[in-house]
Amino acid sequence: MKVANGVLLRAATGEDLQGVVEVGRRTWPATYAPIAGKDYVAMGLAKWWTADATVPAIRAGRVTVAEFDDEIIGMTSVGPLDGHLALWKLYVLPEYQGGGVGGMLLRAAIAKAKADGYDELRLSYLDGNDSARGFYEHYGFVETGRESSGSGVPDSVWLKLTLEDGTHG
Ligand SMILES: CC(C)(COP(=O)(O)OP(=O)(O)OC[C@H]1O[C@@H](n2cnc3c(N)ncnc32)[C@H](O)[C@@H]1OP(=O)(O)O)[C@@H](O)C(=O)NCCC(=O)NCCS
């Protein structure tokens, strides 16, 4: 759905907790069940899409939401990693994918990382998530390595984007 004109990006607040968690609950099964299985989806939702896992990131100002028509339709979550910035989460509700919202969220994360002085933005996607890889390559990300997750789960593929003018060490 093309909605980019009416989409507001803003830092998440405590009141967005339910909406943020809902993005995970509605996006993960469609994204990961086909490539990693239902158990992986259940594990990820229980580990990374709970209040306990989300509230600290919101409080730290690391979660950005995309709001449309009073609904949270996408989100990002970032955090420091080895002196660089990691994009830990970038998800858009299935019915809004392909409408420009993910690009808005990624461009905003890149701009904020640059403004904060980071030299690299890093992220990983699950091997087999080819649409995510294509999306990130579209923005210039390149592969830096792979990490086995064990027990039949596809590898995590790490990508990075070098940010110009970064001074963070
Ligand atoms: C991946 C995801 C965040 C992308 O967001 P989106 O809203 O669907 O993407 P957009 O419509 O904003 O696309 C932005 C740009 O990327 C391009 N793009 C998107 N997917 C692409 C692909 N697979 N290959 C090449 N280019 C792609 C679009 O053509 C668009 O280009 P333009 O701005 O020059 O027109 C979203 O589809 C999603 O949430 N997917 C499921 C969850 C997921 O895989 N998240 C990433 C986890 S690592």
Tab-separated table of C-alpha atoms in Angstrom, residues 8-107:
chain	number	residue	atom	x	y	z
A	8	LEU	CA	5.008	10.166	10.340
A	9	LEU	CA	8.364	8.949	11.676
A	10	ARG	CA	9.046	9.685	15.329
A	11	ALA	CA	10.846	8.343	18.375
A	12	ALA	CA	8.755	5.735	20.182
A	13	THR	CA	7.392	6.497	23.633
A	14	GLY	CA	6.149	4.175	26.350
A	15	GLU	CA	2.632	4.502	24.936
A	16	ASP	CA	3.806	2.819	21.724
A	17	LEU	CA	4.866	-0.409	23.440
A	18	GLN	CA	1.860	-2.424	22.316
A	19	GLY	CA	2.042	-1.112	18.755
A	20	VAL	CA	5.734	-1.858	18.477
A	21	VAL	CA	5.327	-5.417	19.774
A	22	GLU	CA	2.395	-5.894	17.404
A	23	VAL	CA	4.665	-5.136	14.428
A	24	GLY	CA	6.809	-8.115	15.435
A	25	ARG	CA	3.850	-10.409	16.057
A	26	ARG	CA	2.355	-9.644	12.650
A	27	THR	CA	5.588	-9.556	10.655
A	28	TRP	CA	7.643	-12.429	12.003
A	29	PRO	CA	5.421	-15.385	11.019
A	30	ALA	CA	5.170	-14.258	7.381
A	31	THR	CA	8.873	-13.426	7.178
A	32	TYR	CA	10.520	-16.300	9.022
A	33	ALA	CA	8.209	-19.323	9.113
A	34	PRO	CA	8.972	-20.150	5.448
A	35	ILE	CA	12.765	-19.921	5.839
A	36	ALA	CA	13.391	-20.887	9.474
A	37	GLY	CA	10.243	-22.639	10.713
A	38	LYS	CA	7.526	-22.039	13.284
A	39	ASP	CA	9.725	-22.868	16.277
A	40	TYR	CA	12.177	-20.151	15.316
A	41	VAL	CA	9.293	-17.672	15.007
A	42	ALA	CA	7.979	-18.660	18.447
A	43	MET	CA	11.473	-18.341	19.947
A	44	GLY	CA	12.061	-14.915	18.395
A	45	LEU	CA	8.709	-13.517	19.477
A	46	ALA	CA	9.236	-14.756	23.039
A	47	LYS	CA	12.796	-13.400	23.197
A	48	TRP	CA	12.793	-10.142	21.255
A	49	TRP	CA	9.183	-8.960	21.004
A	50	THR	CA	8.139	-8.707	24.649
A	51	ALA	CA	7.723	-5.723	26.941
A	52	ASP	CA	10.920	-6.720	28.787
A	53	ALA	CA	12.920	-6.708	25.564
A	54	THR	CA	11.328	-3.556	24.161
A	55	VAL	CA	10.856	-1.095	27.036
A	56	PRO	CA	14.604	-0.508	27.663
A	57	ALA	CA	15.208	0.270	23.976
A	58	ILE	CA	12.263	2.694	23.922
A	59	ARG	CA	13.485	4.359	27.127
A	60	ALA	CA	16.974	4.698	25.631
A	61	GLY	CA	15.502	6.504	22.604
A	62	ARG	CA	16.607	3.751	20.231
A	63	VAL	CA	13.239	2.858	18.724
A	64	THR	CA	11.689	4.811	15.854
A	65	VAL	CA	8.148	4.170	14.706
A	66	ALA	CA	6.343	4.849	11.444
A	67	GLU	CA	2.785	5.942	12.180
A	68	PHE	CA	-0.053	6.066	9.675
A	69	ASP	CA	-3.684	6.727	10.440
A	70	ASP	CA	-3.001	6.439	14.205
A	71	GLU	CA	-1.466	2.979	13.752
A	72	ILE	CA	2.159	1.911	14.068
A	73	ILE	CA	2.926	0.295	10.726
A	74	GLY	CA	6.701	-0.064	10.978
A	75	MET	CA	9.635	0.362	13.312
A	76	THR	CA	13.401	0.340	13.715
A	77	SER	CA	15.542	-0.371	16.734
A	78	VAL	CA	19.246	0.459	16.903
A	79	GLY	CA	22.058	0.133	19.415
A	80	PRO	CA	25.823	0.367	19.728
A	81	LEU	CA	27.926	-2.610	18.628
A	82	ASP	CA	31.726	-2.684	18.783
A	83	GLY	CA	31.962	1.082	18.310
A	84	HIS	CA	29.565	1.018	15.352
A	85	LEU	CA	25.793	1.277	15.206
A	86	ALA	CA	23.706	-1.866	14.724
A	87	LEU	CA	20.262	-1.838	13.191
A	88	TRP	CA	18.738	-4.609	15.298
A	89	LYS	CA	15.223	-4.425	13.903
A	90	LEU	CA	13.550	-3.022	10.796
A	91	TYR	CA	10.027	-4.256	10.181
A	92	VAL	CA	7.035	-3.005	8.225
A	93	LEU	CA	3.578	-4.604	8.594
A	94	PRO	CA	2.983	-7.030	5.694
A	95	GLU	CA	0.116	-5.043	4.181
A	96	TYR	CA	2.308	-1.918	3.990
A	97	GLN	CA	5.474	-3.524	2.602
A	98	GLY	CA	6.590	-2.252	-0.793
A	99	GLY	CA	5.007	1.151	-0.162
A	100	GLY	CA	8.098	3.152	0.682
A	101	VAL	CA	7.878	2.928	4.480
A	102	GLY	CA	10.917	0.672	4.977
A	103	GLY	CA	12.988	3.034	2.846
A	104	MET	CA	11.866	5.996	4.936
A	105	LEU	CA	12.792	4.176	8.139
A	106	LEU	CA	16.185	3.055	6.808
A	107	ARG	CA	17.082	6.509	5.452
